[in-house]
CSV table of C-alpha atoms in Angstrom, one decimal:
chain,number,residue,atom,x,y,z
A,1,MET,CA,-0.2,-0.1,-0.1
A,2,VAL,CA,1.3,3.3,-0.8
A,3,LYS,CA,2.3,6.2,1.5
A,4,LYS,CA,1.1,9.2,1.0
A,5,VAL,CA,2.9,12.9,2.0
A,6,LEU,CA,1.3,16.0,1.8
A,7,MET,CA,3.9,18.6,-0.1
A,8,LEU,CA,3.3,22.2,0.9
A,9,HIS,CA,5.1,24.9,-1.1
A,10,GLY,CA,6.6,28.2,-0.2
A,11,TYR,CA,5.1,31.6,-0.8
A,12,ALA,CA,5.4,32.8,-4.6
A,13,GLN,CA,5.7,29.5,-5.2
A,14,SER,CA,3.0,26.4,-6.8
A,15,GLY,CA,2.2,22.9,-6.2
A,16,THR,CA,3.6,22.7,-10.1
A,17,ILE,CA,7.1,24.3,-8.8
A,18,PHE,CA,7.6,22.7,-5.6
A,19,SER,CA,7.2,19.4,-7.4
A,20,SER,CA,9.8,20.6,-10.4
A,21,LYS,CA,12.3,21.3,-7.7
A,22,THR,CA,11.9,18.1,-5.3
A,23,GLY,CA,12.0,15.7,-8.0
A,24,GLY,CA,15.0,14.2,-6.4
A,25,LEU,CA,13.0,13.6,-3.7
A,26,ARG,CA,10.3,12.2,-4.9
A,27,LYS,CA,12.3,10.0,-6.6
A,28,THR,CA,14.1,8.5,-3.7
A,29,LEU,CA,10.8,8.1,-1.4
A,30,GLY,CA,8.9,6.5,-4.6
A,31,LYS,CA,11.6,3.8,-3.8
A,32,LEU,CA,10.8,3.5,-0.4
A,33,GLY,CA,6.8,3.3,-1.3
A,34,TYR,CA,5.9,7.0,-1.0
A,35,GLU,CA,3.8,9.1,-3.0
A,36,LEU,CA,3.9,12.5,-3.1
A,37,PHE,CA,1.2,15.0,-3.3
A,38,TYR,CA,1.7,18.6,-4.4
A,39,PRO,CA,-1.5,21.1,-3.6
A,40,CYS,CA,-1.4,24.5,-4.9
A,41,ALA,CA,-2.4,27.0,-2.3
A,42,PRO,CA,-5.7,29.1,-3.3
A,43,ASN,CA,-4.6,32.5,-3.0
A,44,ARG,CA,-2.7,34.0,-5.8
A,45,ILE,CA,-0.4,36.3,-5.3
A,46,ALA,CA,-1.3,40.0,-7.2
A,47,GLY,CA,1.2,41.7,-9.1
A,48,ALA,CA,1.2,44.6,-6.7
A,49,ASP,CA,3.4,42.1,-4.7
A,50,MET,CA,5.5,41.6,-7.7
A,51,ARG,CA,9.1,43.8,-6.4
A,52,GLU,CA,8.9,41.3,-3.5
A,53,ILE,CA,7.9,38.2,-5.3
A,54,ASP,CA,11.0,38.7,-7.4
A,55,ASP,CA,13.9,39.1,-4.3
A,56,ILE,CA,11.9,35.8,-3.2
A,57,ALA,CA,12.4,34.4,-6.2
A,58,ALA,CA,15.5,35.4,-6.6
A,59,GLN,CA,16.7,33.9,-3.5
A,60,PHE,CA,15.1,30.5,-4.4
A,61,ASN,CA,15.3,30.1,-7.9
A,62,THR,CA,11.9,30.2,-8.4
A,63,GLN,CA,10.0,31.6,-11.4
A,64,ALA,CA,9.1,35.0,-10.6
A,65,GLY,CA,7.0,37.4,-13.0
A,66,THR,CA,4.0,34.8,-13.4
A,67,ASP,CA,0.4,34.8,-12.7
A,68,ASP,CA,0.9,31.3,-10.8
A,69,ILE,CA,2.5,32.1,-8.1
A,70,PHE,CA,0.2,31.4,-4.6
A,71,GLY,CA,0.8,31.8,-1.0
A,72,TRP,CA,-1.3,29.6,1.8
A,73,TRP,CA,-1.8,33.1,3.1
A,74,LEU,CA,-0.9,36.5,2.1
A,75,LYS,CA,1.4,39.3,4.5
A,76,ASP,CA,-0.4,42.8,5.5
A,77,PRO,CA,2.3,45.7,6.0
A,78,ASN,CA,2.7,44.7,9.5
A,79,ASP,CA,3.7,40.9,8.8
A,80,GLN,CA,0.0,40.6,11.1
A,81,TYR,CA,-1.7,37.7,8.6
A,82,LYS,CA,-4.1,35.0,9.5
A,83,VAL,CA,-4.8,31.7,7.4
A,84,PRO,CA,-8.1,32.8,5.3
A,85,GLN,CA,-10.8,30.6,5.7
A,86,ASP,CA,-10.4,29.4,1.8
A,87,THR,CA,-7.1,28.0,3.0
A,88,ILE,CA,-8.6,25.7,5.6
A,89,ASP,CA,-11.8,24.5,3.7
A,90,PHE,CA,-9.2,23.9,0.6
A,91,LEU,CA,-6.9,21.8,2.3
A,92,ARG,CA,-9.4,20.4,4.3
A,93,SER,CA,-11.4,18.7,1.0
A,94,TYR,CA,-7.6,18.0,-0.4
A,95,VAL,CA,-7.0,16.0,2.6
A,96,VAL,CA,-10.2,14.1,2.5
A,97,GLU,CA,-10.1,13.5,-1.5
A,98,ASN,CA,-6.6,12.3,-1.6
A,99,GLY,CA,-5.4,11.5,1.9
A,100,PRO,CA,-5.3,10.2,4.5
A,101,PHE,CA,-1.7,11.4,4.5
A,102,GLU,CA,1.7,9.9,6.4
A,103,GLY,CA,3.3,12.9,6.8
A,104,ILE,CA,3.9,16.1,5.9
A,105,ILE,CA,6.9,18.0,3.9
A,106,GLY,CA,7.0,21.8,4.0
A,107,PHE,CA,9.2,24.8,2.3
A,108,SER,CA,9.3,28.0,4.1
A,109,GLN,CA,5.7,29.3,4.0
A,110,GLY,CA,4.4,25.8,4.0
A,111,ALA,CA,7.1,24.4,6.1
A,112,GLY,CA,5.6,27.2,8.4
A,113,TYR,CA,1.9,26.0,7.9
A,114,GLY,CA,2.4,22.4,7.9
A,115,GLY,CA,4.0,22.8,11.4
A,116,PHE,CA,1.1,24.7,12.6
A,117,LEU,CA,-1.5,22.1,11.4
A,118,CYS,CA,1.1,19.4,13.3
A,119,THR,CA,-0.1,20.7,16.7
A,120,ASP,CA,-3.6,19.7,15.6
A,121,ILE,CA,-4.3,18.7,12.0
A,122,ARG,CA,-8.2,17.3,13.0
A,123,GLN,CA,-8.9,19.8,15.0
A,124,LEU,CA,-7.5,23.0,13.1
A,125,LEU,CA,-9.0,21.3,9.5
A,126,GLY,CA,-12.3,19.6,10.9
A,127,LEU,CA,-11.4,16.2,9.7
A,128,SER,CA,-12.3,12.8,11.7
A,129,GLN,CA,-9.6,10.2,13.1
A,130,GLU,CA,-10.5,8.1,10.0
A,131,GLN,CA,-10.2,11.1,7.1
A,132,GLN,CA,-6.8,12.1,9.0
A,133,PRO,CA,-5.3,9.6,11.5
A,134,ASP,CA,-2.2,11.1,13.6
A,135,LEU,CA,0.7,11.9,11.1
A,136,LYS,CA,3.4,10.0,11.5
A,137,PHE,CA,6.1,12.7,10.2
A,138,PHE,CA,6.8,16.2,9.8
A,139,ILE,CA,9.9,17.7,7.6
A,140,SER,CA,10.7,21.3,7.7
A,141,PHE,CA,13.3,22.9,4.9
A,142,SER,CA,13.6,26.8,6.2
A,143,GLY,CA,10.2,26.4,8.2
A,144,PHE,CA,9.2,29.2,10.7
A,145,ARG,CA,6.7,29.2,14.0
A,146,MET,CA,3.9,31.7,12.9
A,147,ALA,CA,4.3,34.9,14.9
A,148,PRO,CA,1.3,36.8,15.1
A,149,ALA,CA,-0.4,36.7,18.5
A,150,TRP,CA,-3.2,34.7,17.7
A,151,PHE,CA,-1.4,31.8,17.1
A,152,GLN,CA,0.2,31.1,20.3
A,153,LYS,CA,-2.2,29.6,22.2
A,154,GLN,CA,-2.5,26.8,20.1
A,155,TYR,CA,1.4,26.0,20.2
A,156,THR,CA,1.3,26.4,24.1
A,157,GLU,CA,-1.6,24.0,24.7
A,158,HIS,CA,-0.6,21.5,21.4
A,159,LEU,CA,3.2,20.9,21.6
A,160,ILE,CA,4.2,19.3,18.4
A,161,THR,CA,4.6,15.8,19.2
A,162,VAL,CA,5.0,14.2,15.7
A,163,PRO,CA,8.4,13.1,15.0
A,164,SER,CA,10.2,16.1,12.8
A,165,LEU,CA,13.1,17.0,10.9
A,166,HIS,CA,13.9,20.3,10.5
A,167,VAL,CA,16.4,21.5,7.9
A,168,GLU,CA,18.0,25.5,7.9
A,169,GLY,CA,19.7,27.1,5.0
A,170,GLU,CA,22.9,28.5,5.7
A,171,LEU,CA,22.4,31.2,3.1
A,172,ASP,CA,18.7,31.5,3.9
A,173,THR,CA,18.3,35.4,3.9
A,174,VAL,CA,14.2,35.0,3.9
A,175,VAL,CA,13.6,33.2,6.9
A,176,GLU,CA,15.7,34.2,9.9
A,177,SER,CA,17.6,31.4,11.8
A,178,SER,CA,15.8,32.6,15.1
A,179,ARG,CA,12.3,31.9,13.2
A,180,VAL,CA,13.5,28.5,12.5
A,181,THR,CA,14.5,27.9,16.1
A,182,ALA,CA,11.1,29.3,17.4
A,183,LEU,CA,9.4,26.4,15.6
A,184,PHE,CA,11.6,23.4,16.4
A,185,ASP,CA,11.2,24.9,20.1
A,186,ALA,CA,7.3,24.2,19.4
A,187,CYS,CA,8.4,20.3,18.9
A,188,SER,CA,8.1,18.1,22.1
A,189,PRO,CA,12.3,17.6,22.4
A,190,ASN,CA,11.8,13.9,22.5
A,191,THR,CA,10.6,13.7,18.8
A,192,ARG,CA,12.4,16.8,17.0
A,193,THR,CA,15.7,16.7,15.2
């Protein structure tokens, strides 16, 4: 039986871009019986945000200047974002239709959101135990703890106990080391690496 992995792309990417960037990983995990699923966030990034996107795209060698780039949420000028209901509804439907998933692998914003989901994916997405059993792993590439105050109670009351691996990019100038460490610290010391 194939084991499914939910792949959450970063800001100013798409499921298609993330899939193309992780071809080697997909091939390696495929040999181990895993199938990777790449949903595309429902929030299209508007042209007004293109200068910031060009900077991010240059950092991560993605495809800037395209209409096909998305985010799980869009930032406001004070970085006081919320996950919109359309993201929650979309991901819930995606899990119901394509899951259940063994684990989550995310990059940057996708890893930040993936880590948040690992606090209690069923409660956050309104899923049953049958629709999504407990996750078996979480892998974060340049992931971060979601910063606005309204997310903190979830991290405090639901320590991430999913076995997790946190990868920090030495040359990453977009996600600061302290933000990566904050997500790592939101995980149980017994299950994080």
